PDB file of C-alpha atoms and ligand atoms in Angstrom:
ATOM      1  CA  MET A  27       3.073  16.542 -27.321  1.00 29.00           C
ATOM      2  CA  THR A  28       1.970  13.589 -25.196  1.00 31.00           C
ATOM      3  CA  THR A  29       2.261  10.224 -26.944  1.00 34.00           C
ATOM      4  CA  THR A  30      -0.157   7.358 -26.366  1.00 36.00           C
ATOM      5  CA  ALA A  31       2.720   5.388 -24.853  1.00 37.00           C
ATOM      6  CA  ALA A  32       3.405   8.176 -22.399  1.00 36.00           C
ATOM      7  CA  VAL A  33      -0.273   8.375 -21.493  1.00 34.00           C
ATOM      8  CA  ASN A  34      -0.401   4.651 -20.838  1.00 38.00           C
ATOM      9  CA  ARG A  35       2.800   4.757 -18.800  1.00 38.00           C
ATOM     10  CA  LEU A  36       1.505   7.450 -16.502  1.00 33.00           C
ATOM     11  CA  ALA A  37      -2.093   6.323 -16.340  1.00 36.00           C
ATOM     12  CA  TYR A  38      -1.665   3.943 -13.448  1.00 41.00           C
ATOM     13  CA  ILE A  39      -1.533   6.602 -10.842  1.00 40.00           C
ATOM     14  CA  GLY A  40      -2.424   9.840 -12.431  1.00 40.00           C
ATOM     15  CA  SER A  41      -3.870  11.419 -15.486  1.00 39.00           C
ATOM     16  CA  VAL A  42      -2.097  13.320 -18.177  1.00 36.00           C
ATOM     17  CA  PRO A  43      -3.623  16.716 -18.943  1.00 37.00           C
ATOM     18  CA  GLY A  44      -5.668  16.435 -22.117  1.00 40.00           C
ATOM     19  CA  SER A  45      -5.811  12.628 -22.100  1.00 41.00           C
ATOM     20  CA  LYS A  46      -9.126  10.843 -22.464  1.00 45.00           C
ATOM     21  CA  ALA A  47     -10.244   8.176 -20.016  1.00 43.00           C
ATOM     22  CA  ALA A  48     -10.403   5.750 -22.950  1.00 39.00           C
ATOM     23  CA  ASP A  49      -6.657   6.211 -23.487  1.00 38.00           C
ATOM     24  CA  ARG A  50      -5.893   4.992 -20.019  1.00 42.00           C
ATOM     25  CA  ASP A  51      -5.253   1.357 -19.224  1.00 54.00           C
ATOM     26  CA  SER A  52      -4.772   1.480 -15.518  1.00 61.00           C
ATOM     27  CA  ASP A  53      -6.284  -1.959 -14.897  1.00 77.00           C
ATOM     28  CA  SER A  54      -3.528  -4.291 -15.972  1.00 81.00           C
ATOM     29  CA  TRP A  55      -0.445  -3.194 -14.076  1.00 88.00           C
ATOM     30  CA  TYR A  56       0.974  -6.071 -12.110  1.00 95.00           C
ATOM     31  CA  THR A  57       2.651  -6.104  -8.712  1.00 97.00           C
ATOM     32  CA  PRO A  58       6.383  -6.916  -8.781  1.00 96.00           C
ATOM     33  CA  GLN A  59       7.436 -10.142  -7.075  1.00 97.00           C
ATOM     34  CA  GLU A  60       9.249  -8.590  -4.077  1.00 98.00           C
ATOM     35  CA  TYR A  61       6.078  -6.928  -2.769  1.00 98.00           C
ATOM     36  CA  ILE A  62       4.011 -10.071  -3.322  1.00 98.00           C
ATOM     37  CA  GLU A  63       6.530 -12.160  -1.347  1.00 98.00           C
ATOM     38  CA  ALA A  64       6.468  -9.625   1.505  1.00 98.00           C
ATOM     39  CA  ALA A  65       2.651  -9.865   1.605  1.00 98.00           C
ATOM     40  CA  ARG A  66       2.787 -13.656   1.529  1.00 98.00           C
ATOM     41  CA  ALA A  67       5.300 -13.657   4.405  1.00 98.00           C
ATOM     42  CA  ALA A  68       3.168 -11.198   6.404  1.00 98.00           C
ATOM     43  CA  MET A  69      -0.049 -13.189   6.004  1.00 98.00           C
ATOM     44  CA  GLY A  70       1.396 -16.707   5.865  1.00 98.00           C
ATOM     45  CA  SER A  71      -0.273 -17.419   2.502  1.00 98.00           C
ATOM     46  CA  ILE A  72      -2.276 -15.807  -0.268  1.00 98.00           C
ATOM     47  CA  ASP A  73      -5.565 -17.666  -0.488  1.00 98.00           C
ATOM     48  CA  LEU A  74      -7.426 -15.198  -2.694  1.00 98.00           C
ATOM     49  CA  ASP A  75      -6.574 -12.453  -5.188  1.00 98.00           C
ATOM     50  CA  PRO A  76      -9.956 -10.904  -6.047  1.00 98.00           C
ATOM     51  CA  PHE A  77      -8.669  -8.706  -8.912  1.00 98.00           C
ATOM     52  CA  SER A  78      -6.529 -10.835 -11.144  1.00 97.00           C
ATOM     53  CA  SER A  79      -5.934 -12.705 -14.378  1.00 96.00           C
ATOM     54  CA  VAL A  80      -4.158 -15.947 -15.270  1.00 96.00           C
ATOM     55  CA  LEU A  81      -1.115 -13.891 -16.292  1.00 94.00           C
ATOM     56  CA  ALA A  82      -1.052 -11.864 -13.058  1.00 96.00           C
ATOM     57  CA  ASN A  83      -1.365 -15.018 -10.973  1.00 98.00           C
ATOM     58  CA  ALA A  84       1.865 -16.413 -12.416  1.00 96.00           C
ATOM     59  CA  THR A  85       3.531 -14.030  -9.930  1.00 96.00           C
ATOM     60  CA  VAL A  86       0.937 -13.775  -7.164  1.00 98.00           C
ATOM     61  CA  LYS A  87       0.312 -17.552  -6.994  1.00 98.00           C
ATOM     62  CA  ALA A  88      -2.933 -17.143  -5.069  1.00 98.00           C
ATOM     63  CA  HIS A  89      -4.783 -20.375  -4.369  1.00 98.00           C
ATOM     64  CA  GLN A  90      -7.893 -18.813  -5.871  1.00 98.00           C
ATOM     65  CA  ILE A  91      -8.432 -15.802  -8.136  1.00 98.00           C
ATOM     66  CA  PHE A  92     -11.339 -13.819  -9.473  1.00 98.00           C
ATOM     67  CA  THR A  93     -10.956 -12.381 -12.955  1.00 97.00           C
ATOM     68  CA  ILE A  94     -12.919  -9.706 -14.768  1.00 95.00           C
ATOM     69  CA  ASP A  95     -15.186 -12.485 -16.068  1.00 96.00           C
ATOM     70  CA  ASP A  96     -16.066 -13.513 -12.491  1.00 97.00           C
ATOM     71  CA  ASP A  97     -16.535  -9.828 -11.537  1.00 97.00           C
ATOM     72  CA  SER A  98     -15.464  -9.710  -7.921  1.00 97.00           C
ATOM     73  CA  LEU A  99     -17.439  -6.505  -7.425  1.00 97.00           C
ATOM     74  CA  SER A 100     -20.610  -8.557  -7.443  1.00 95.00           C
ATOM     75  CA  CYS A 101     -19.594 -12.069  -6.341  1.00 94.00           C
ATOM     76  CA  ASP A 102     -19.206 -13.593  -2.874  1.00 95.00           C
ATOM     77  CA  TRP A 103     -15.616 -13.617  -1.530  1.00 98.00           C
ATOM     78  CA  PHE A 104     -16.051 -16.705   0.650  1.00 98.00           C
ATOM     79  CA  VAL A 105     -13.074 -19.010   0.102  1.00 96.00           C
ATOM     80  CA  LYS A 106     -12.593 -20.894   3.357  1.00 95.00           C
ATOM     81  CA  PRO A 107     -14.138 -21.156   6.827  1.00 97.00           C
ATOM     82  CA  GLY A 108     -12.557 -18.721   9.287  1.00 97.00           C
ATOM     83  CA  GLY A 109     -11.644 -16.300   6.522  1.00 98.00           C
ATOM     84  CA  ALA A 110      -8.986 -16.161   3.826  1.00 98.00           C
ATOM     85  CA  CYS A 111      -5.675 -14.363   3.474  1.00 98.00           C
ATOM     86  CA  VAL A 112      -6.417 -11.871   0.708  1.00 99.00           C
ATOM     87  CA  TRP A 113      -4.053  -9.889  -1.528  1.00 99.00           C
ATOM     88  CA  MET A 114      -5.678  -6.983  -3.373  1.00 98.00           C
ATOM     89  CA  ASN A 115      -4.198  -4.616  -5.948  1.00 98.00           C
ATOM     90  CA  PRO A 116      -7.391  -3.296  -7.517  1.00 96.00           C
ATOM     91  CA  PRO A 117      -7.941  -1.674 -10.901  1.00 92.00           C
ATOM     92  CA  TYR A 118      -7.484   2.081 -10.552  1.00 83.00           C
ATOM     93  CA  SER A 119      -9.496   3.362 -13.466  1.00 76.00           C
ATOM     94  CA  GLY A 120     -12.591   5.501 -13.047  1.00 68.00           C
ATOM     95  CA  SER A 121     -14.400   4.750  -9.833  1.00 85.00           C
ATOM     96  CA  LEU A 122     -13.242   1.106  -9.693  1.00 94.00           C
ATOM     97  CA  VAL A 123     -10.792   1.603  -6.839  1.00 96.00           C
ATOM     98  CA  GLY A 124     -13.603   2.959  -4.652  1.00 96.00           C
ATOM     99  CA  LYS A 125     -15.907   0.089  -5.589  1.00 97.00           C
ATOM    100  CA  ALA A 126     -13.110  -2.430  -4.957  1.00 98.00           C
ATOM    101  CA  SER A 127     -12.471  -0.876  -1.529  1.00 98.00           C
ATOM    102  CA  ASP A 128     -16.173  -1.191  -0.677  1.00 97.00           C
ATOM    103  CA  ALA A 129     -16.187  -4.838  -1.841  1.00 98.00           C
ATOM    104  CA  PHE A 130     -13.142  -5.573   0.361  1.00 98.00           C
ATOM    105  CA  ILE A 131     -14.812  -3.985   3.405  1.00 98.00           C
ATOM    106  CA  ARG A 132     -18.027  -5.939   2.738  1.00 98.00           C
ATOM    107  CA  ALA A 133     -16.030  -9.186   2.667  1.00 98.00           C
ATOM    108  CA  LEU A 134     -14.224  -8.153   5.873  1.00 98.00           C
ATOM    109  CA  ASP A 135     -17.550  -7.474   7.606  1.00 98.00           C
ATOM    110  CA  ALA A 136     -18.892 -10.821   6.377  1.00 98.00           C
ATOM    111  CA  GLY A 137     -15.941 -12.633   8.013  1.00 98.00           C
ATOM    112  CA  HIS A 138     -14.536 -13.817   4.661  1.00 98.00           C
ATOM    113  CA  ILE A 139     -11.135 -12.175   5.287  1.00 98.00           C
ATOM    114  CA  ARG A 140      -8.840 -13.271   8.125  1.00 98.00           C
ATOM    115  CA  ARG A 141      -5.858 -11.257   6.967  1.00 98.00           C
ATOM    116  CA  GLY A 142      -5.526  -8.902   4.044  1.00 98.00           C
ATOM    117  CA  VAL A 143      -2.955  -6.701   2.351  1.00 99.00           C
ATOM    118  CA  ILE A 144      -4.100  -4.012  -0.093  1.00 98.00           C
ATOM    119  CA  LEU A 145      -1.852  -2.059  -2.466  1.00 98.00           C
ATOM    120  CA  VAL A 146      -3.198   1.316  -3.597  1.00 97.00           C
ATOM    121  CA  ASN A 147      -1.917   4.770  -4.350  1.00 95.00           C
ATOM    122  CA  ASN A 148      -1.093   6.926  -1.368  1.00 95.00           C
ATOM    123  CA  ALA A 149      -4.295   8.898  -1.852  1.00 95.00           C
ATOM    124  CA  THR A 150      -4.985  10.156   1.653  1.00 96.00           C
ATOM    125  CA  ASP A 151      -7.216  12.878   0.210  1.00 95.00           C
ATOM    126  CA  THR A 152      -9.848  10.453  -1.119  1.00 95.00           C
ATOM    127  CA  LYS A 153     -12.982   9.023   0.488  1.00 95.00           C
ATOM    128  CA  TRP A 154     -12.105   5.455  -0.412  1.00 96.00           C
ATOM    129  CA  PHE A 155      -8.662   5.734   1.204  1.00 96.00           C
ATOM    130  CA  LYS A 156     -10.232   7.123   4.388  1.00 96.00           C
ATOM    131  CA  LYS A 157     -12.593   4.130   4.553  1.00 97.00           C
ATOM    132  CA  LEU A 158      -9.671   1.712   4.201  1.00 97.00           C
ATOM    133  CA  ARG A 159      -7.335   3.367   6.684  1.00 96.00           C
ATOM    134  CA  GLU A 160     -10.112   3.522   9.281  1.00 96.00           C
ATOM    135  CA  ARG A 161     -10.351  -0.272   9.158  1.00 97.00           C
ATOM    136  CA  CYS A 162      -6.707  -1.316   8.721  1.00 98.00           C
ATOM    137  CA  THR A 163      -4.389  -2.496  11.509  1.00 98.00           C
ATOM    138  CA  ALA A 164      -1.173  -1.139   9.986  1.00 98.00           C
ATOM    139  CA  ALA A 165       0.069   0.570   6.852  1.00 98.00           C
ATOM    140  CA  CYS A 166       3.287   1.124   4.918  1.00 98.00           C
ATOM    141  CA  PHE A 167       3.735   4.349   2.960  1.00 98.00           C
ATOM    142  CA  THR A 168       6.374   3.670   0.330  1.00 98.00           C
ATOM    143  CA  ASP A 169       9.537   5.758   0.220  1.00 98.00           C
ATOM    144  CA  HIS A 170       9.597   5.302  -3.575  1.00 97.00           C
ATOM    145  CA  ARG A 171       7.231   4.949  -6.522  1.00 96.00           C
ATOM    146  CA  ILE A 172       6.639   1.353  -7.507  1.00 96.00           C
ATOM    147  CA  SER A 173       7.646   0.328 -11.028  1.00 94.00           C
ATOM    148  CA  PHE A 174       4.729  -1.945 -11.851  1.00 93.00           C
ATOM    149  CA  GLY A 175       4.862  -4.798 -14.325  1.00 91.00           C
ATOM    150  CA  SER A 176       3.126  -4.585 -17.678  1.00 85.00           C
ATOM    151  CA  PRO A 177       1.426  -7.548 -19.362  1.00 81.00           C
ATOM    152  CA  ASP A 178       4.467  -7.935 -21.664  1.00 82.00           C
ATOM    153  CA  GLY A 179       6.658  -8.575 -18.618  1.00 81.00           C
ATOM    154  CA  LYS A 180       8.497  -5.234 -18.542  1.00 84.00           C
ATOM    155  CA  ARG A 181       8.770  -3.014 -15.480  1.00 86.00           C
ATOM    156  CA  VAL A 182       7.271   0.435 -16.084  1.00 85.00           C
ATOM    157  CA  SER A 183       8.522   3.677 -14.584  1.00 77.00           C
ATOM    158  CA  GLY A 184       6.890   7.083 -14.707  1.00 76.00           C
ATOM    159  CA  ASN A 185       4.577   6.881 -11.699  1.00 80.00           C
ATOM    160  CA  THR A 186       3.624  10.292 -10.394  1.00 86.00           C
ATOM    161  CA  ARG A 187       2.698   9.195  -6.863  1.00 89.00           C
ATOM    162  CA  GLY A 188       3.901   6.924  -4.098  1.00 96.00           C
ATOM    163  CA  GLN A 189       1.898   3.945  -2.950  1.00 97.00           C
ATOM    164  CA  CYS A 190       0.541   2.537   0.303  1.00 98.00           C
ATOM    165  CA  PHE A 191       0.164  -1.028   1.559  1.00 98.00           C
ATOM    166  CA  LEU A 192      -2.603  -1.503   4.127  1.00 98.00           C
ATOM    167  CA  TYR A 193      -2.717  -4.522   6.436  1.00 98.00           C
ATOM    168  CA  PHE A 194      -5.993  -5.849   7.890  1.00 98.00           C
ATOM    169  CA  GLY A 195      -6.145  -8.503  10.581  1.00 98.00           C
ATOM    170  CA  ASP A 196      -4.697  -9.575  13.906  1.00 97.00           C
ATOM    171  CA  VAL A 197      -1.755  -8.032  15.761  1.00 95.00           C
ATOM    172  CA  GLU A 198       0.583 -10.980  15.160  1.00 96.00           C
ATOM    173  CA  GLY A 199       0.033 -10.544  11.424  1.00 97.00           C
ATOM    174  CA  ALA A 200       0.659  -6.809  11.848  1.00 97.00           C
ATOM    175  CA  ARG A 201       4.033  -7.580  13.458  1.00 97.00           C
ATOM    176  CA  GLN A 202       4.889  -9.769  10.476  1.00 98.00           C
ATOM    177  CA  PHE A 203       3.661  -7.027   8.156  1.00 98.00           C
ATOM    178  CA  ALA A 204       5.955  -4.478   9.841  1.00 98.00           C
ATOM    179  CA  ALA A 205       8.936  -6.831   9.712  1.00 98.00           C
ATOM    180  CA  ASN A 206       8.453  -7.515   5.997  1.00 98.00           C
ATOM    181  CA  PHE A 207       7.395  -4.056   4.776  1.00 98.00           C
ATOM    182  CA  ASN A 208       9.878  -1.891   6.706  1.00 98.00           C
ATOM    183  CA  GLN A 209      12.235  -2.290   3.756  1.00 98.00           C
ATOM    184  CA  PHE A 210       9.747  -0.451   1.482  1.00 98.00           C
ATOM    185  CA  GLY A 211       8.938   2.639   3.537  1.00 98.00           C
ATOM    186  CA  TRP A 212       7.307   4.069   6.643  1.00 98.00           C
ATOM    187  CA  VAL A 213       5.277   1.523   8.598  1.00 98.00           C
ATOM    188  CA  VAL A 214       2.630   2.878  10.963  1.00 97.00           C
ATOM    189  CA  SER A 215       0.223   1.164  13.310  1.00 94.00           C
ATOM    190  CA  SER A 216      -3.408   2.264  13.470  1.00 85.00           C
ATOM    191  CA  SER A 217      -3.457   1.482  17.206  1.00 77.00           C
ATOM    192  CA  TRP A 218      -1.285   4.474  18.013  1.00 68.00           C
ATOM    193  CA  SER A 219      -3.227   6.921  20.112  1.00 61.00           C
ATOM    194  CA  PHE A 220      -2.415  10.259  21.715  1.00 68.00           C
TER     195      PHE A 220
HETATM  196  C1  SAM B 328      -3.993  -3.758 -11.169  1.00 81.09           C
HETATM  197  S1  SAM B 328      -4.190  -5.407 -11.823  1.00 81.09           S
HETATM  198  C2  SAM B 328      -3.539  -6.360 -10.486  1.00 81.09           C
HETATM  199  C3  SAM B 328      -3.268  -7.798 -10.838  1.00 81.09           C
HETATM  200  C4  SAM B 328      -2.732  -8.628  -9.661  1.00 81.09           C
HETATM  201  N1  SAM B 328      -3.707  -8.700  -8.602  1.00 81.09           N
HETATM  202  C5  SAM B 328      -1.439  -8.073  -9.116  1.00 81.09           C
HETATM  203  O1  SAM B 328      -1.386  -7.654  -7.966  1.00 81.09           O
HETATM  204  O2  SAM B 328      -0.454  -8.050  -9.879  1.00 81.09           O
HETATM  205  C6  SAM B 328      -5.964  -5.589 -11.660  1.00 81.09           C
HETATM  206  C7  SAM B 328      -6.521  -6.853 -12.282  1.00 81.09           C
HETATM  207  O3  SAM B 328      -7.921  -6.927 -11.985  1.00 81.09           O
HETATM  208  C8  SAM B 328      -8.617  -7.422 -13.112  1.00 81.09           C
HETATM  209  N2  SAM B 328     -10.009  -6.953 -12.985  1.00 81.09           N
HETATM  210  C9  SAM B 328     -10.547  -5.787 -13.417  1.00 81.09           C
HETATM  211  N3  SAM B 328     -11.847  -5.705 -13.061  1.00 81.09           N
HETATM  212  C10 SAM B 328     -12.133  -6.854 -12.376  1.00 81.09           C
HETATM  213  C11 SAM B 328     -13.306  -7.359 -11.740  1.00 81.09           C
HETATM  214  N4  SAM B 328     -14.467  -6.675 -11.751  1.00 81.09           N
HETATM  215  N5  SAM B 328     -13.235  -8.564 -11.115  1.00 81.09           N
HETATM  216  C12 SAM B 328     -12.076  -9.264 -11.088  1.00 81.09           C
HETATM  217  N6  SAM B 328     -10.927  -8.832 -11.695  1.00 81.09           N
HETATM  218  C13 SAM B 328     -10.959  -7.641 -12.322  1.00 81.09           C
HETATM  219  C14 SAM B 328      -7.845  -6.846 -14.293  1.00 81.09           C
HETATM  220  O4  SAM B 328      -8.097  -7.605 -15.459  1.00 81.09           O
HETATM  221  C15 SAM B 328      -6.396  -6.966 -13.794  1.00 81.09           C
HETATM  222  O5  SAM B 328      -5.853  -8.225 -14.118  1.00 81.09           O
END
């Protein structure tokens, strides 16, 4: 029998047969420090984390955050002239990851993002992933499943999928992205052509 704890542990990246959406808390899994520092090194800074909380930002240390109360799906992502360096690990529940991807692309098109790193599941079979990978400059497909942090500070295992980091921005940033994310998996450039 599947326990509630097991459902919650697995919910981040997949569903458990027979579980109800209401059982799943896939919105509050935090990115471990090592990946945040790699993103900061790749971009030079983290100006904005559009899907965050005060607790999550103790690790991310973004200059500005949007929380669920701000609702970044409907607010303007302008932070600084010339565009911000944006870290995004969106909520994965329901259709939120697709809506978050659309919000990121809108902000990119509006010139509000100079550089960006997104962390999502390696879901190459989804429409939202296709939209992101068509716009990114480089990507890193992890060679492991990330043990995310829970709000009580513990690392959680039990992921059923690998993840992908997508980099958006200039080529110099992409070089930095490759140098810092090589340690986590397979880095590819979207400028490869055949
Ligand atoms: C997967 S966690 C990631 C937290 C942090 N960005 C990180 O990388 O560790 C997603 C966060 O987004 C917040 N969130 C959910 N919906 C939101 C919304 N509409 N606007 C802003 N934040 C939201 C959740 O409360 C949660 O803290």
